Amino acid sequence: NLDLSGLNLEVKLEGDMFELSELDTQGGFFDNTFKVIRWDSGTHSDLVNLSANAKGQISFKVAVKSVFPSALITSRDRVVKVTAKLSVPSRNDEFNGDETHVSTSLITRILAQPTFNQSIYYNDSDFGSSGPLPLIVGEETLFTIHWQLANPGNDAENVKIVAKLPLGIEWVNVVKAVDDRPVPVFDPNTSEVIWLLSKLPYGTGSYGPKYETSFQVKVKPADSQKGNIISILENIQFTGTDSFTKQGIIINGSNLSSDGLADRPHEGSVQ
C-alpha cells in the first residue's frame, strides 16, 4: 500500500469509427498523430497525489460515426478500442526502472441498425390509381404500399418483414421488387404480408441502392365505416440478425391508414 505522486495517464483510441472532430478531452492533450490523449499532474488534480486505496476519475467524450466509412470493407474492422495506461515515473523511490504502469483495454463492436421506411400511395408511379378517393361506401379503391430498406451497419441475415391486413383489406397479388429481388407474399391463414430476405448487405442505401418493394391492397368500405378513417396495414415489424455481433434486430413500424397517403394526405375519411 503506497501513496503515489506525479502520475501520468494515456488513453489510446483505435478504430476508424471514432468521430475525432467531436472529441472532448476535458483538459487532456490529444496527440492526433498517435491518437492518444494524455493527462498529467499539471492537467488533472487527481494525478498529483493518489493515496493508498484511494480512487480517482478522469473523463473524456468522443462520438462514434453514424455511418461506416467506405474503407471498412469487412465486419472485422467494425470495432473501436480504448486502451488506458496509468504510469508512475521513476522519481517515485519505491519503484525501480523508468516507470511502473498498469493498463486495461475496452473493445466494443459497432452495431448500426438497418432503417425501415414505408409509405402508402393512391396514385402510384408504377401501378397508377383505381377507385374513388375520398373512399365511398361499397366502392373498391386500390392503395400501393412501398417498403424501403437501408443498412449502414453490418450485414443483416434472415431478414423478415411482416405486416397484418386488417379485416376488410384485401390482398390483390400485385407486387414488385427492385433488381429482381424476392417479393412479399401473402399468407391467407394469418392475413399477413411477409417479405423474406436471406441477407441485407452492409452499405445498402449508403454505397449501393436501397432495397425496395411495393404491393397493392384493396378496400371496399362498409356502411358502418362511413365517416371513419380505415386502417390499411397493422402490426408491422422488421426482424433479423446482425451477422457480426449475432444480436437480434427488431424494428417496429407504424400502422398505415387511409388518412396517411403520401400523395393525398388527410383525405382518408369514408364518404
Short mmCIF file of C-alpha atoms in Angstrom, two decimals:
data_model
loop_
_atom_site.label_atom_id
_atom_site.label_comp_id
_atom_site.label_asym_id
_atom_site.label_seq_id
_atom_site.Cartn_x
_atom_site.Cartn_y
_atom_site.Cartn_z
CA ASN A 1 0.00 0.00 0.00
CA LEU A 2 1.80 3.07 -1.25
CA ASP A 3 0.98 6.72 -1.83
CA LEU A 4 1.77 7.73 -5.42
CA SER A 5 2.54 11.16 -6.83
CA GLY A 6 3.11 12.73 -10.22
CA LEU A 7 1.09 10.14 -12.18
CA ASN A 8 0.50 10.13 -15.94
CA LEU A 9 -2.49 8.78 -17.81
CA GLU A 10 -2.61 7.95 -21.52
CA VAL A 11 -5.67 6.80 -23.43
CA LYS A 12 -5.20 5.46 -26.96
CA LEU A 13 -8.15 5.47 -29.37
CA GLU A 14 -8.04 2.76 -32.04
CA GLY A 15 -10.51 2.31 -34.88
CA ASP A 16 -11.77 4.35 -37.81
CA MET A 17 -15.25 4.67 -36.32
CA PHE A 18 -14.27 7.36 -33.80
CA GLU A 19 -15.54 10.84 -34.73
CA LEU A 20 -12.41 12.63 -33.56
CA SER A 21 -13.72 16.03 -34.65
CA GLU A 22 -16.12 15.79 -31.68
CA LEU A 23 -13.53 14.65 -29.13
CA ASP A 24 -13.74 16.43 -25.77
CA THR A 25 -10.60 15.67 -23.75
CA GLN A 26 -11.82 17.66 -20.74
CA GLY A 27 -8.37 19.08 -20.04
CA GLY A 28 -6.19 16.43 -21.62
CA PHE A 29 -3.82 16.89 -24.56
CA PHE A 30 -4.67 14.99 -27.72
CA ASP A 31 -1.84 13.77 -29.94
CA ASN A 32 -3.55 13.39 -33.30
CA THR A 33 -0.57 11.53 -34.83
CA PHE A 34 -0.79 8.62 -32.41
CA LYS A 35 -4.46 9.12 -31.43
CA VAL A 36 -3.52 9.37 -27.75
CA ILE A 37 -4.98 11.59 -25.01
CA ARG A 38 -2.55 12.49 -22.23
CA TRP A 39 -3.11 13.85 -18.72
CA ASP A 40 -0.53 14.54 -16.02
CA SER A 41 -0.41 16.22 -12.63
CA GLY A 42 -0.41 19.61 -14.34
CA THR A 43 -3.71 18.99 -16.14
CA HIS A 44 -5.69 16.97 -13.59
CA SER A 45 -5.65 17.23 -9.79
CA ASP A 46 -6.31 13.50 -9.26
CA LEU A 47 -2.87 12.76 -10.72
CA VAL A 48 -0.94 14.97 -8.31
CA ASN A 49 -1.23 12.56 -5.42
CA LEU A 50 -3.04 9.24 -5.20
CA SER A 51 -3.18 7.87 -1.67
CA ALA A 52 -3.13 4.15 -0.95
CA ASN A 53 -6.56 2.56 -1.58
CA ALA A 54 -7.90 5.84 -2.96
CA LYS A 55 -9.88 6.22 -6.18
CA GLY A 56 -9.88 8.86 -8.88
CA GLN A 57 -11.73 9.54 -12.09
CA ILE A 58 -10.81 11.20 -15.37
CA SER A 59 -13.40 11.57 -18.12
CA PHE A 60 -13.45 12.35 -21.81
CA LYS A 61 -16.08 12.22 -24.52
CA VAL A 62 -15.88 11.00 -28.11
CA ALA A 63 -18.66 10.18 -30.55
CA VAL A 64 -18.91 7.23 -32.89
CA LYS A 65 -19.62 7.89 -36.56
CA SER A 66 -23.22 7.39 -37.65
CA VAL A 67 -22.21 5.65 -40.90
CA PHE A 68 -19.40 3.17 -41.51
CA PRO A 69 -16.63 4.63 -43.70
CA SER A 70 -16.41 3.00 -47.11
CA ALA A 71 -12.90 1.79 -46.22
CA LEU A 72 -14.35 -0.62 -43.66
CA ILE A 73 -14.99 -3.44 -46.08
CA THR A 74 -15.13 -6.33 -43.63
CA SER A 75 -17.04 -6.75 -40.38
CA ARG A 76 -13.77 -7.42 -38.55
CA ASP A 77 -12.92 -3.71 -38.88
CA ARG A 78 -16.13 -2.50 -37.26
CA VAL A 79 -14.82 -2.19 -33.73
CA VAL A 80 -13.42 0.57 -31.55
CA LYS A 81 -10.77 0.02 -28.91
CA VAL A 82 -9.79 2.22 -25.98
CA THR A 83 -6.59 1.41 -24.06
CA ALA A 84 -5.81 3.28 -20.83
CA LYS A 85 -2.32 3.29 -19.30
CA LEU A 86 -1.65 4.74 -15.83
CA SER A 87 2.05 5.16 -15.07
CA VAL A 88 4.29 6.24 -12.21
CA PRO A 89 7.61 7.83 -13.23
CA SER A 90 10.95 6.75 -11.81
CA ARG A 91 11.16 9.60 -9.32
CA ASN A 92 8.94 7.56 -7.01
CA ASP A 93 11.66 5.93 -4.89
CA GLU A 94 9.60 2.85 -4.17
CA PHE A 95 9.99 1.62 -7.76
CA ASN A 96 12.93 0.59 -9.85
CA GLY A 97 13.28 1.21 -13.59
CA ASP A 98 11.99 4.05 -15.77
CA GLU A 99 8.34 3.65 -14.81
CA THR A 100 5.77 1.30 -13.41
CA HIS A 101 2.42 1.16 -15.11
CA VAL A 102 -0.90 -0.65 -15.33
CA SER A 103 -3.11 -0.78 -18.40
CA THR A 104 -6.51 -2.01 -19.45
CA SER A 105 -8.44 -2.10 -22.73
CA LEU A 106 -12.06 -1.95 -23.78
CA ILE A 107 -13.11 -3.28 -27.19
CA THR A 108 -16.59 -2.51 -28.49
CA ARG A 109 -18.24 -3.99 -31.56
CA ILE A 110 -20.28 -1.47 -33.50
CA LEU A 111 -23.91 -2.26 -34.23
CA ALA A 112 -25.78 0.02 -36.63
CA GLN A 113 -29.48 -0.61 -37.08
CA PRO A 114 -30.94 -1.00 -40.55
CA THR A 115 -33.63 1.53 -41.40
CA PHE A 116 -37.11 0.52 -42.48
CA ASN A 117 -39.29 3.12 -44.20
CA GLN A 118 -42.77 2.69 -45.57
CA SER A 119 -45.28 4.81 -47.45
CA ILE A 120 -48.72 4.40 -48.98
CA TYR A 121 -49.98 5.93 -52.23
CA TYR A 122 -53.29 6.33 -54.02
CA ASN A 123 -51.79 7.23 -57.42
CA ASP A 124 -48.61 5.17 -57.66
CA SER A 125 -45.92 5.87 -60.26
CA ASP A 126 -45.81 2.17 -61.26
CA PHE A 127 -49.35 0.94 -60.69
CA GLY A 128 -51.41 4.08 -61.21
CA SER A 129 -54.72 4.58 -59.41
CA SER A 130 -58.06 2.78 -59.29
CA GLY A 131 -61.26 3.65 -57.48
CA PRO A 132 -62.57 6.77 -55.78
CA LEU A 133 -60.77 8.95 -53.26
CA PRO A 134 -62.14 10.00 -50.84
CA LEU A 135 -63.36 6.48 -50.22
CA ILE A 136 -67.01 5.73 -50.88
CA VAL A 137 -69.11 3.09 -49.18
CA GLY A 138 -69.49 -0.01 -51.37
CA GLU A 139 -66.89 1.03 -53.95
CA GLU A 140 -63.42 -0.51 -54.35
CA THR A 141 -60.21 1.54 -54.14
CA LEU A 142 -56.64 0.27 -54.55
CA PHE A 143 -53.70 1.51 -52.49
CA THR A 144 -50.00 0.86 -53.14
CA ILE A 145 -47.66 0.29 -50.20
CA HIS A 146 -43.90 0.80 -50.50
CA TRP A 147 -41.31 -0.75 -48.17
CA GLN A 148 -37.75 0.54 -48.33
CA LEU A 149 -34.66 -0.80 -46.54
CA ALA A 150 -31.21 0.67 -45.92
CA ASN A 151 -28.35 -0.75 -43.88
CA PRO A 152 -25.37 1.39 -42.81
CA GLY A 153 -24.11 -1.34 -40.47
CA ASN A 154 -23.08 -4.97 -40.54
CA ASP A 155 -24.76 -7.44 -42.86
CA ALA A 156 -28.20 -8.38 -41.55
CA GLU A 157 -29.18 -12.03 -42.01
CA ASN A 158 -32.54 -13.81 -42.07
CA VAL A 159 -34.42 -10.57 -42.56
CA LYS A 160 -38.18 -10.79 -42.27
CA ILE A 161 -40.77 -8.01 -42.56
CA VAL A 162 -44.28 -8.95 -41.52
CA ALA A 163 -47.49 -6.91 -41.53
CA LYS A 164 -51.13 -7.79 -40.99
CA LEU A 165 -54.04 -6.85 -43.24
CA PRO A 166 -56.99 -5.82 -41.06
CA LEU A 167 -60.46 -7.23 -41.68
CA GLY A 168 -61.87 -5.75 -44.87
CA ILE A 169 -58.49 -5.12 -46.56
CA GLU A 170 -57.84 -7.48 -49.47
CA TRP A 171 -54.55 -8.65 -51.00
CA VAL A 172 -54.68 -8.35 -54.81
CA ASN A 173 -51.37 -10.09 -55.63
CA VAL A 174 -49.83 -7.14 -57.47
CA VAL A 175 -46.22 -6.88 -56.31
CA LYS A 176 -42.88 -5.51 -57.46
CA ALA A 177 -39.30 -5.55 -56.17
CA VAL A 178 -36.28 -3.61 -57.40
CA ASP A 179 -33.50 -5.53 -59.19
CA ASP A 180 -35.40 -8.84 -59.29
CA ARG A 181 -35.13 -9.39 -55.53
CA PRO A 182 -37.67 -11.55 -53.69
CA VAL A 183 -41.14 -10.06 -53.43
CA PRO A 184 -43.54 -10.14 -50.49
CA VAL A 185 -46.05 -12.98 -50.28
CA PHE A 186 -49.43 -13.17 -48.59
CA ASP A 187 -50.44 -15.84 -46.09
CA PRO A 188 -54.25 -16.14 -46.21
CA ASN A 189 -54.30 -18.18 -43.00
CA THR A 190 -52.86 -15.34 -40.93
CA SER A 191 -53.74 -12.38 -43.19
CA GLU A 192 -50.06 -11.43 -43.12
CA VAL A 193 -47.86 -9.90 -45.79
CA ILE A 194 -44.34 -11.39 -45.47
CA TRP A 195 -41.12 -10.22 -47.13
CA LEU A 196 -38.16 -12.57 -46.65
CA LEU A 197 -34.53 -11.67 -47.46
CA SER A 198 -31.64 -14.01 -46.72
CA LYS A 199 -29.30 -11.02 -46.34
CA LEU A 200 -29.43 -7.24 -46.24
CA PRO A 201 -25.82 -6.30 -47.07
CA TYR A 202 -23.69 -3.69 -45.36
CA GLY A 203 -23.81 -0.37 -47.22
CA THR A 204 -27.30 -0.84 -48.67
CA GLY A 205 -28.63 2.67 -49.21
CA SER A 206 -25.22 4.23 -48.49
CA TYR A 207 -22.84 2.71 -51.04
CA GLY A 208 -25.49 0.96 -53.10
CA PRO A 209 -29.22 1.35 -53.83
CA LYS A 210 -31.82 0.75 -51.17
CA TYR A 211 -33.84 -2.46 -51.20
CA GLU A 212 -37.42 -1.64 -52.14
CA THR A 213 -40.64 -3.46 -52.79
CA SER A 214 -44.22 -2.39 -53.41
CA PHE A 215 -47.57 -4.16 -53.34
CA GLN A 216 -51.23 -3.32 -53.71
CA VAL A 217 -54.22 -3.87 -51.44
CA LYS A 218 -57.91 -3.22 -51.99
CA VAL A 219 -60.50 -1.70 -49.70
CA LYS A 220 -64.29 -1.68 -50.08
CA PRO A 221 -65.72 0.33 -47.19
CA ALA A 222 -68.83 -0.92 -45.42
CA ASP A 223 -71.72 1.32 -44.45
CA SER A 224 -70.63 1.07 -40.80
CA GLN A 225 -67.29 2.73 -41.73
CA LYS A 226 -68.85 5.89 -43.14
CA GLY A 227 -67.16 8.97 -41.71
CA ASN A 228 -64.21 6.94 -40.40
CA ILE A 229 -60.58 6.56 -41.38
CA ILE A 230 -59.71 2.99 -42.40
CA SER A 231 -56.70 1.07 -41.12
CA ILE A 232 -54.77 -0.43 -44.08
CA LEU A 233 -51.76 -2.21 -42.53
CA GLU A 234 -51.08 -3.14 -38.89
CA ASN A 235 -48.55 -4.86 -36.61
CA ILE A 236 -45.63 -4.09 -38.94
CA GLN A 237 -42.29 -5.48 -37.81
CA PHE A 238 -38.75 -5.94 -39.18
CA THR A 239 -36.64 -8.72 -37.65
CA GLY A 240 -33.18 -10.06 -38.45
CA THR A 241 -29.76 -10.89 -37.02
CA ASP A 242 -26.58 -8.80 -37.09
CA SER A 243 -24.05 -11.08 -38.80
CA PHE A 244 -21.11 -9.71 -36.77
CA THR A 245 -22.46 -9.25 -33.26
CA LYS A 246 -25.06 -12.05 -33.61
CA GLN A 247 -27.55 -9.78 -31.87
CA GLY A 248 -31.19 -9.82 -32.89
CA ILE A 249 -32.60 -6.79 -34.68
CA ILE A 250 -36.22 -5.69 -34.18
CA ILE A 251 -37.78 -2.59 -35.75
CA ASN A 252 -41.47 -1.87 -35.23
CA GLY A 253 -43.19 0.12 -37.96
CA SER A 254 -46.13 2.47 -37.59
CA ASN A 255 -49.58 1.35 -38.74
CA LEU A 256 -50.73 2.71 -42.11
CA SER A 257 -54.17 4.20 -42.66
CA SER A 258 -56.21 5.75 -45.46
CA ASP A 259 -55.54 9.19 -43.96
CA GLY A 260 -51.74 8.90 -44.25
CA LEU A 261 -51.32 8.79 -48.03
CA ALA A 262 -48.05 10.23 -49.27
CA ASP A 263 -49.69 11.78 -52.33
CA ARG A 264 -53.15 12.60 -50.90
CA PRO A 265 -52.79 13.20 -47.15
CA HIS A 266 -55.78 13.77 -44.88
CA GLU A 267 -58.34 12.57 -47.43
CA GLY A 268 -58.94 9.19 -45.80
CA SER A 269 -62.46 9.51 -44.35
CA VAL A 270 -65.13 7.32 -45.91
CA GLN A 271 -67.92 9.24 -47.65
#
